[in-house]
PDB file of C-alpha atoms in Angstrom:
ATOM      1  CA  MET A   1     137.090  37.044 -40.480  1.00  0.00           C
ATOM      2  CA  PHE A   2     140.265  37.643 -38.084  1.00  0.00           C
ATOM      3  CA  LYS A   3     141.971  34.991 -35.821  1.00  0.00           C
ATOM      4  CA  ASP A   4     143.663  36.079 -32.933  1.00  0.00           C
ATOM      5  CA  ILE A   5     147.250  34.267 -31.648  1.00  0.00           C
ATOM      6  CA  VAL A   6     149.175  34.833 -28.825  1.00  0.00           C
ATOM      7  CA  ILE A   7     153.201  33.905 -28.447  1.00  0.00           C
ATOM      8  CA  ARG A   8     155.241  34.292 -25.270  1.00  0.00           C
ATOM      9  CA  PHE A   9     158.566  34.277 -25.144  1.00  0.00           C
ATOM     10  CA  ILE A  10     159.366  31.400 -22.114  1.00  0.00           C
ATOM     11  CA  TYR A  11     163.246  32.041 -22.044  1.00  0.00           C
ATOM     12  CA  HIS A  12     166.422  31.599 -24.092  1.00  0.00           C
ATOM     13  CA  SER A  13     165.126  29.579 -27.262  1.00  0.00           C
ATOM     14  CA  CYS A  14     162.093  28.706 -25.782  1.00  0.00           C
ATOM     15  CA  TYR A  15     158.477  30.170 -27.429  1.00  0.00           C
ATOM     16  CA  THR A  16     155.041  29.369 -27.073  1.00  0.00           C
ATOM     17  CA  ILE A  17     152.114  29.962 -29.896  1.00  0.00           C
ATOM     18  CA  GLU A  18     148.300  29.633 -28.677  1.00  0.00           C
ATOM     19  CA  ILE A  19     145.985  28.765 -30.954  1.00  0.00           C
ATOM     20  CA  ASP A  20     142.725  28.452 -30.924  1.00  0.00           C
ATOM     21  CA  ASP A  21     142.750  25.385 -28.464  1.00  0.00           C
ATOM     22  CA  ARG A  22     146.147  24.596 -29.099  1.00  0.00           C
ATOM     23  CA  VAL A  23     149.317  25.800 -27.420  1.00  0.00           C
ATOM     24  CA  PHE A  24     153.103  24.792 -29.021  1.00  0.00           C
ATOM     25  CA  VAL A  25     155.686  24.385 -27.152  1.00  0.00           C
ATOM     26  CA  PHE A  26     159.054  25.025 -28.026  1.00  0.00           C
ATOM     27  CA  ASP A  27     162.102  23.910 -26.369  1.00  0.00           C
ATOM     28  CA  TYR A  28     161.648  24.092 -23.005  1.00  0.00           C
ATOM     29  CA  PHE A  29     163.653  24.157 -20.233  1.00  0.00           C
ATOM     30  CA  GLN A  30     163.417  26.785 -17.627  1.00  0.00           C
ATOM     31  CA  GLY A  31     160.827  29.485 -16.925  1.00  0.00           C
ATOM     32  CA  ARG A  32     157.267  29.544 -15.852  1.00  0.00           C
ATOM     33  CA  LEU A  33     154.904  28.507 -19.030  1.00  0.00           C
ATOM     34  CA  PRO A  34     151.958  29.445 -19.018  1.00  0.00           C
ATOM     35  CA  MET A  35     149.038  26.146 -18.477  1.00  0.00           C
ATOM     36  CA  ASP A  36     145.760  26.316 -19.557  1.00  0.00           C
ATOM     37  CA  PRO A  37     143.733  23.267 -18.810  1.00  0.00           C
ATOM     38  CA  GLN A  38     140.962  23.712 -21.475  1.00  0.00           C
ATOM     39  CA  LYS A  39     144.266  23.876 -23.749  1.00  0.00           C
ATOM     40  CA  LYS A  40     146.050  21.000 -25.353  1.00  0.00           C
ATOM     41  CA  TYR A  41     149.598  21.323 -25.553  1.00  0.00           C
ATOM     42  CA  ILE A  42     152.213  20.262 -28.026  1.00  0.00           C
ATOM     43  CA  PHE A  43     155.948  20.187 -26.789  1.00  0.00           C
ATOM     44  CA  ILE A  44     158.029  20.640 -29.560  1.00  0.00           C
ATOM     45  CA  ALA A  45     162.209  19.681 -28.417  1.00  0.00           C
ATOM     46  CA  SER A  46     164.970  20.099 -30.905  1.00  0.00           C
ATOM     47  CA  HIS A  47     167.466  18.368 -29.579  1.00  0.00           C
ATOM     48  CA  GLY A  48     168.697  17.690 -26.289  1.00  0.00           C
ATOM     49  CA  HIS A  49     171.568  19.980 -25.266  1.00  0.00           C
ATOM     50  CA  ASP A  50     170.409  21.039 -21.787  1.00  0.00           C
ATOM     51  CA  ASP A  51     169.171  24.507 -22.888  1.00  0.00           C
ATOM     52  CA  HIS A  52     166.729  23.182 -24.940  1.00  0.00           C
ATOM     53  CA  PHE A  53     165.220  19.699 -23.682  1.00  0.00           C
ATOM     54  CA  ASN A  54     163.775  19.228 -19.709  1.00  0.00           C
ATOM     55  CA  GLU A  55     162.181  16.272 -19.521  1.00  0.00           C
ATOM     56  CA  LYS A  56     160.033  18.353 -16.857  1.00  0.00           C
ATOM     57  CA  ILE A  57     158.445  19.001 -19.988  1.00  0.00           C
ATOM     58  CA  PHE A  58     155.852  15.402 -19.160  1.00  0.00           C
ATOM     59  CA  GLU A  59     154.972  16.483 -16.436  1.00  0.00           C
ATOM     60  CA  TRP A  60     153.056  19.723 -17.261  1.00  0.00           C
ATOM     61  CA  GLY A  61     149.505  19.752 -17.439  1.00  0.00           C
ATOM     62  CA  ASP A  62     147.732  16.447 -18.376  1.00  0.00           C
ATOM     63  CA  PHE A  63     150.505  13.857 -20.026  1.00  0.00           C
ATOM     64  CA  GLU A  64     147.829  11.977 -21.863  1.00  0.00           C
ATOM     65  CA  LYS A  65     146.590  14.810 -23.556  1.00  0.00           C
ATOM     66  CA  ASN A  66     149.681  16.502 -24.412  1.00  0.00           C
ATOM     67  CA  THR A  67     151.743  15.119 -28.012  1.00  0.00           C
ATOM     68  CA  TYR A  68     155.352  15.035 -27.813  1.00  0.00           C
ATOM     69  CA  ILE A  69     157.760  15.577 -31.000  1.00  0.00           C
ATOM     70  CA  LEU A  70     160.974  15.308 -30.168  1.00  0.00           C
ATOM     71  CA  SER A  71     164.564  15.343 -31.540  1.00  0.00           C
ATOM     72  CA  SER A  72     165.695  11.727 -32.368  1.00  0.00           C
ATOM     73  CA  ASP A  73     168.984  12.626 -30.442  1.00  0.00           C
ATOM     74  CA  ILE A  74     166.994  12.983 -27.299  1.00  0.00           C
ATOM     75  CA  ALA A  75     166.150   9.197 -27.338  1.00  0.00           C
ATOM     76  CA  ASN A  76     169.668   8.034 -27.435  1.00  0.00           C
ATOM     77  CA  LEU A  77     171.462   7.201 -24.070  1.00  0.00           C
ATOM     78  CA  LYS A  78     174.063   8.683 -23.469  1.00  0.00           C
ATOM     79  CA  ARG A  79     177.298   6.429 -24.367  1.00  0.00           C
ATOM     80  CA  LYS A  80     181.214   6.470 -23.731  1.00  0.00           C
ATOM     81  CA  ASP A  81     182.849   3.539 -26.161  1.00  0.00           C
ATOM     82  CA  ASN A  82     181.068   0.602 -26.180  1.00  0.00           C
ATOM     83  CA  ILE A  83     179.441   1.416 -22.100  1.00  0.00           C
ATOM     84  CA  VAL A  84     176.015   2.576 -22.393  1.00  0.00           C
ATOM     85  CA  TYR A  85     175.094   4.653 -18.837  1.00  0.00           C
ATOM     86  CA  LEU A  86     171.743   5.470 -17.548  1.00  0.00           C
ATOM     87  CA  ASN A  87     172.184   8.531 -16.141  1.00  0.00           C
ATOM     88  CA  LYS A  88     169.149   8.313 -13.111  1.00  0.00           C
ATOM     89  CA  ASP A  89     169.387  12.803 -13.089  1.00  0.00           C
ATOM     90  CA  LYS A  90     168.739  13.169 -16.676  1.00  0.00           C
ATOM     91  CA  TYR A  91     166.911  10.517 -17.868  1.00  0.00           C
ATOM     92  CA  SER A  92     164.347   8.623 -15.229  1.00  0.00           C
ATOM     93  CA  MET A  93     163.524   5.155 -15.671  1.00  0.00           C
ATOM     94  CA  GLY A  94     160.121   6.730 -16.309  1.00  0.00           C
ATOM     95  CA  THR A  95     160.539   9.275 -18.756  1.00  0.00           C
ATOM     96  CA  ARG A  96     161.969   6.330 -20.779  1.00  0.00           C
ATOM     97  CA  LYS A  97     159.102   4.379 -20.277  1.00  0.00           C
ATOM     98  CA  LYS A  98     157.119   7.289 -21.508  1.00  0.00           C
ATOM     99  CA  PHE A  99     159.270   7.438 -24.381  1.00  0.00           C
ATOM    100  CA  SER A 100     157.015   4.106 -25.646  1.00  0.00           C
ATOM    101  CA  CYS A 101     153.936   6.330 -25.521  1.00  0.00           C
ATOM    102  CA  PRO A 102     152.096   6.890 -28.504  1.00  0.00           C
ATOM    103  CA  ASN A 103     151.222  11.053 -28.099  1.00  0.00           C
ATOM    104  CA  VAL A 104     155.580  10.731 -27.917  1.00  0.00           C
ATOM    105  CA  HIS A 105     156.853  11.097 -31.785  1.00  0.00           C
ATOM    106  CA  PHE A 106     160.698  10.900 -32.730  1.00  0.00           C
ATOM    107  CA  ILE A 107     162.219  12.806 -35.549  1.00  0.00           C
ATOM    108  CA  ALA A 108     165.095  13.271 -37.253  1.00  0.00           C
ATOM    109  CA  PRO A 109     166.737  15.629 -39.820  1.00  0.00           C
ATOM    110  CA  TYR A 110     164.406  15.544 -43.338  1.00  0.00           C
ATOM    111  CA  ASP A 111     161.771  13.538 -41.940  1.00  0.00           C
ATOM    112  CA  GLU A 112     157.881  14.411 -42.594  1.00  0.00           C
ATOM    113  CA  PHE A 113     154.542  13.855 -40.664  1.00  0.00           C
ATOM    114  CA  PHE A 114     151.314  14.552 -39.620  1.00  0.00           C
ATOM    115  CA  VAL A 115     149.908  14.907 -36.201  1.00  0.00           C
ATOM    116  CA  ASP A 116     146.104  15.572 -36.722  1.00  0.00           C
ATOM    117  CA  ASP A 117     145.904  18.179 -38.231  1.00  0.00           C
ATOM    118  CA  LEU A 118     149.269  19.485 -38.974  1.00  0.00           C
ATOM    119  CA  TYR A 119     151.979  18.503 -41.235  1.00  0.00           C
ATOM    120  CA  LEU A 120     155.154  18.694 -40.021  1.00  0.00           C
ATOM    121  CA  LYS A 121     158.724  18.897 -42.239  1.00  0.00           C
ATOM    122  CA  ALA A 122     162.209  18.402 -40.573  1.00  0.00           C
ATOM    123  CA  TYR A 123     165.307  19.829 -41.319  1.00  0.00           C
ATOM    124  CA  GLY A 124     169.243  20.182 -40.372  1.00  0.00           C
ATOM    125  CA  SER A 125     171.371  22.121 -37.794  1.00  0.00           C
ATOM    126  CA  THR A 126     174.471  23.041 -37.914  1.00  0.00           C
ATOM    127  CA  ASP A 127     175.101  22.224 -34.501  1.00  0.00           C
ATOM    128  CA  GLN A 128     172.579  19.175 -32.888  1.00  0.00           C
ATOM    129  CA  GLY A 129     169.248  17.795 -33.454  1.00  0.00           C
ATOM    130  CA  ILE A 130     166.725  19.313 -35.925  1.00  0.00           C
ATOM    131  CA  SER A 131     165.023  22.215 -37.297  1.00  0.00           C
ATOM    132  CA  LEU A 132     161.303  22.201 -37.697  1.00  0.00           C
ATOM    133  CA  LEU A 133     158.443  23.339 -39.746  1.00  0.00           C
ATOM    134  CA  VAL A 134     155.047  23.241 -38.306  1.00  0.00           C
ATOM    135  CA  GLU A 135     152.313  24.032 -41.034  1.00  0.00           C
ATOM    136  CA  HIS A 136     149.060  24.322 -39.452  1.00  0.00           C
ATOM    137  CA  PRO A 137     145.759  24.919 -40.944  1.00  0.00           C
ATOM    138  CA  TYR A 138     146.408  28.837 -41.852  1.00  0.00           C
ATOM    139  CA  LEU A 139     149.801  29.205 -40.233  1.00  0.00           C
ATOM    140  CA  ASN A 140     153.042  28.539 -41.107  1.00  0.00           C
ATOM    141  CA  PHE A 141     155.976  28.383 -38.252  1.00  0.00           C
ATOM    142  CA  TYR A 142     159.783  27.952 -38.224  1.00  0.00           C
ATOM    143  CA  HIS A 143     161.868  26.787 -35.149  1.00  0.00           C
ATOM    144  CA  SER A 144     165.727  26.902 -36.097  1.00  0.00           C
ATOM    145  CA  GLY A 145     167.046  25.122 -32.763  1.00  0.00           C
ATOM    146  CA  ASP A 146     170.790  25.390 -33.279  1.00  0.00           C
ATOM    147  CA  LEU A 147     170.590  25.593 -36.237  1.00  0.00           C
ATOM    148  CA  ASN A 148     172.686  28.840 -36.811  1.00  0.00           C
ATOM    149  CA  HIS A 149     175.508  30.433 -38.986  1.00  0.00           C
ATOM    150  CA  TRP A 150     178.173  29.780 -35.816  1.00  0.00           C
ATOM    151  CA  ILE A 151     181.358  31.434 -35.863  1.00  0.00           C
ATOM    152  CA  TRP A 152     183.672  31.000 -33.184  1.00  0.00           C
ATOM    153  CA  PRO A 153     187.709  32.430 -32.731  1.00  0.00           C
ATOM    154  CA  GLU A 154     189.210  29.469 -32.881  1.00  0.00           C
ATOM    155  CA  ASP A 155     187.318  28.282 -35.589  1.00  0.00           C
ATOM    156  CA  THR A 156     189.934  27.933 -38.453  1.00  0.00           C
ATOM    157  CA  ARG A 157     189.401  28.560 -42.035  1.00  0.00           C
ATOM    158  CA  GLU A 158     188.454  25.441 -43.432  1.00  0.00           C
ATOM    159  CA  GLU A 159     185.811  25.190 -40.766  1.00  0.00           C
ATOM    160  CA  ARG A 160     184.375  28.446 -41.785  1.00  0.00           C
ATOM    161  CA  GLN A 161     184.185  27.443 -45.103  1.00  0.00           C
ATOM    162  CA  LYS A 162     182.416  23.896 -43.970  1.00  0.00           C
ATOM    163  CA  MET A 163     179.664  26.039 -41.300  1.00  0.00           C
ATOM    164  CA  GLN A 164     179.011  28.631 -44.544  1.00  0.00           C
ATOM    165  CA  MET A 165     178.153  26.149 -46.920  1.00  0.00           C
ATOM    166  CA  ASP A 166     176.376  23.926 -44.028  1.00  0.00           C
ATOM    167  CA  PHE A 167     174.462  26.877 -43.178  1.00  0.00           C
ATOM    168  CA  SER A 168     173.631  27.837 -46.993  1.00  0.00           C
ATOM    169  CA  LYS A 169     172.588  24.439 -47.688  1.00  0.00           C
ATOM    170  CA  GLU A 170     169.716  24.429 -44.686  1.00  0.00           C
ATOM    171  CA  ILE A 171     168.357  27.645 -44.950  1.00  0.00           C
ATOM    172  CA  ASN A 172     168.028  27.109 -48.874  1.00  0.00           C
ATOM    173  CA  ALA A 173     165.925  23.755 -48.187  1.00  0.00           C
ATOM    174  CA  ILE A 174     163.267  25.947 -46.157  1.00  0.00           C
ATOM    175  CA  PHE A 175     163.641  28.834 -49.013  1.00  0.00           C
ATOM    176  CA  PRO A 176     160.494  27.238 -50.648  1.00  0.00           C
ATOM    177  CA  LYS A 177     158.235  26.995 -47.825  1.00  0.00           C
ATOM    178  CA  LYS A 178     158.814  30.844 -45.998  1.00  0.00           C
ATOM    179  CA  PRO A 179     157.412  30.984 -42.725  1.00  0.00           C
ATOM    180  CA  ASP A 180     154.714  33.228 -41.296  1.00  0.00           C
ATOM    181  CA  ILE A 181     156.703  33.437 -38.254  1.00  0.00           C
ATOM    182  CA  ALA A 182     160.249  32.130 -37.488  1.00  0.00           C
ATOM    183  CA  PHE A 183     162.436  32.068 -34.696  1.00  0.00           C
ATOM    184  CA  PHE A 184     166.203  31.974 -34.956  1.00  0.00           C
ATOM    185  CA  PRO A 185     169.015  32.837 -32.604  1.00  0.00           C
ATOM    186  CA  LEU A 186     170.831  35.760 -32.235  1.00  0.00           C
ATOM    187  CA  ASP A 187     173.945  34.777 -29.786  1.00  0.00           C
ATOM    188  CA  PRO A 188     175.904  37.540 -27.982  1.00  0.00           C
ATOM    189  CA  ARG A 189     178.754  35.134 -27.629  1.00  0.00           C
ATOM    190  CA  LEU A 190     179.198  34.979 -31.182  1.00  0.00           C
ATOM    191  CA  GLY A 191     180.910  38.437 -30.765  1.00  0.00           C
ATOM    192  CA  LYS A 192     181.220  40.294 -34.142  1.00  0.00           C
ATOM    193  CA  TYR A 193     179.635  37.965 -35.496  1.00  0.00           C
ATOM    194  CA  TYR A 194     175.995  37.803 -33.734  1.00  0.00           C
ATOM    195  CA  ASP A 195     174.150  39.055 -36.455  1.00  0.00           C
ATOM    196  CA  LYS A 196     175.591  36.953 -39.440  1.00  0.00           C
ATOM    197  CA  GLY A 197     173.393  33.730 -39.068  1.00  0.00           C
ATOM    198  CA  ILE A 198     170.201  35.871 -38.794  1.00  0.00           C
ATOM    199  CA  LEU A 199     170.585  37.754 -41.530  1.00  0.00           C
ATOM    200  CA  GLU A 200     171.225  35.418 -44.533  1.00  0.00           C
ATOM    201  CA  PHE A 201     168.265  33.404 -42.846  1.00  0.00           C
ATOM    202  CA  VAL A 202     166.260  37.092 -42.998  1.00  0.00           C
ATOM    203  CA  ASP A 203     167.636  37.070 -46.391  1.00  0.00           C
ATOM    204  CA  THR A 204     167.002  33.846 -47.987  1.00  0.00           C
ATOM    205  CA  VAL A 205     163.756  33.100 -46.192  1.00  0.00           C
ATOM    206  CA  LYS A 206     162.285  35.950 -45.670  1.00  0.00           C
ATOM    207  CA  PRO A 207     159.831  35.194 -42.793  1.00  0.00           C
ATOM    208  CA  GLN A 208     156.959  37.169 -42.239  1.00  0.00           C
ATOM    209  CA  ILE A 209     157.690  38.093 -39.009  1.00  0.00           C
ATOM    210  CA  LEU A 210     160.875  37.490 -36.809  1.00  0.00           C
ATOM    211  CA  PHE A 211     161.204  36.531 -33.139  1.00  0.00           C
ATOM    212  CA  PRO A 212     165.236  36.323 -31.951  1.00  0.00           C
ATOM    213  CA  MET A 213     166.058  33.477 -29.217  1.00  0.00           C
ATOM    214  CA  HIS A 214     169.432  31.549 -27.601  1.00  0.00           C
ATOM    215  CA  PHE A 215     170.314  35.084 -25.773  1.00  0.00           C
ATOM    216  CA  GLN A 216     169.259  33.969 -22.478  1.00  0.00           C
ATOM    217  CA  ASP A 217     169.137  36.981 -20.082  1.00  0.00           C
ATOM    218  CA  GLN A 218     170.774  38.860 -22.497  1.00  0.00           C
ATOM    219  CA  VAL A 219     167.498  41.027 -24.195  1.00  0.00           C
ATOM    220  CA  GLU A 220     169.163  43.987 -25.396  1.00  0.00           C
ATOM    221  CA  ILE A 221     170.948  42.212 -28.344  1.00  0.00           C
ATOM    222  CA  THR A 222     167.636  42.596 -29.789  1.00  0.00           C
ATOM    223  CA  HIS A 223     167.057  45.658 -29.418  1.00  0.00           C
ATOM    224  CA  ARG A 224     170.929  46.002 -31.027  1.00  0.00           C
ATOM    225  CA  PHE A 225     170.118  44.471 -33.789  1.00  0.00           C
ATOM    226  CA  LYS A 226     167.033  46.680 -34.287  1.00  0.00           C
ATOM    227  CA  GLU A 227     168.952  49.197 -34.155  1.00  0.00           C
ATOM    228  CA  GLU A 228     171.384  48.011 -36.224  1.00  0.00           C
ATOM    229  CA  HIS A 229     169.589  46.206 -38.727  1.00  0.00           C
ATOM    230  CA  PRO A 230     166.060  47.961 -39.958  1.00  0.00           C
ATOM    231  CA  LEU A 231     165.872  44.319 -42.380  1.00  0.00           C
ATOM    232  CA  THR A 232     162.829  45.084 -45.238  1.00  0.00           C
ATOM    233  CA  GLU A 233     159.755  45.504 -45.613  1.00  0.00           C
ATOM    234  CA  THR A 234     159.137  41.513 -46.251  1.00  0.00           C
ATOM    235  CA  THR A 235     160.119  40.858 -42.131  1.00  0.00           C
ATOM    236  CA  ARG A 236     159.197  42.238 -39.360  1.00  0.00           C
ATOM    237  CA  PHE A 237     161.734  42.030 -36.493  1.00  0.00           C
ATOM    238  CA  GLN A 238     160.485  41.524 -32.825  1.00  0.00           C
ATOM    239  CA  THR A 239     162.350  42.650 -29.411  1.00  0.00           C
ATOM    240  CA  VAL A 240     162.429  41.010 -26.417  1.00  0.00           C
ATOM    241  CA  GLU A 241     162.031  42.831 -22.909  1.00  0.00           C
ATOM    242  CA  TYR A 242     161.911  40.111 -20.249  1.00  0.00           C
ATOM    243  CA  PRO A 243     160.966  36.619 -20.312  1.00  0.00           C
ATOM    244  CA  GLY A 244     156.962  35.910 -20.399  1.00  0.00           C
ATOM    245  CA  GLN A 245     156.586  38.233 -22.728  1.00  0.00           C
ATOM    246  CA  ARG A 246     153.399  38.333 -24.106  1.00  0.00           C
ATOM    247  CA  PHE A 247     153.031  39.290 -28.244  1.00  0.00           C
ATOM    248  CA  ASP A 248     149.274  39.539 -29.535  1.00  0.00           C
ATOM    249  CA  ILE A 249     148.863  38.855 -33.181  1.00  0.00           C
ATOM    250  CA  ARG A 250     145.904  39.419 -35.270  1.00  0.00           C
ATOM    251  CA  LEU A 251     145.706  36.795 -38.497  1.00  0.00           C
ATOM    252  CA  PHE A 252     143.270  37.784 -41.397  1.00  0.00           C
ATOM    253  CA  ILE A 253     142.041  34.786 -42.722  1.00  0.00           C
ATOM    254  CA  GLU A 254     139.823  34.666 -45.818  1.00  0.00           C
ATOM    255  CA  ASN A 255     138.618  31.271 -46.146  1.00  0.00           C
ATOM    256  CA  PRO A 256     138.987  29.433 -42.250  1.00  0.00           C
TER     257      PRO A 256
END
């Protein structure tokens, strides 16, 4: 039989995946989310950077019905030396109280656990927080968060060598799982190295469908990449046109 899956690009690194009666929301920080009161929402935040996490996710839909899977760094308060600060704008007391609710789960790199019929495996990052693989009963999908091969002009040779080692370690750890759908950074700020990480990821992990992210409003970078890199027969790269764009995927399942 066939299963219809709906994926939406919300903005920057935020995508939603709609499967049956559930909607997965990755790394929301701004944009319009498709809300359906008949569905259960699973909000996932890979780390606490402002462009990946917004506490407004706790205000969407029915909080008690939703599930929240957050990187462990989000649970920590801002610290400076030995003083702990509570920034009311970012971490209100209401949000902090919700952190202790049973439907809010914190996950650190290399943790794994089950939520309902989902298996979740966290991997590390070359920046902050986690990347995450979700094994659904008939679909695996992976969101890299800020895991990428980051090369900046000011980096020293030693820093670039360490980045290569750290990045290779993480994507090789993912490889045995081979996700059906993956979301990975394609950041134009990296200049001539904008495609280095995503090419290594494709070559090693080989997802069936690859969605780019982490480019804010610069959707043209997705077209540039597709023109310069047709990729391989094993991976289909999806360009992005605008925030809110919908992608329909039909999946054949032999034994649902």
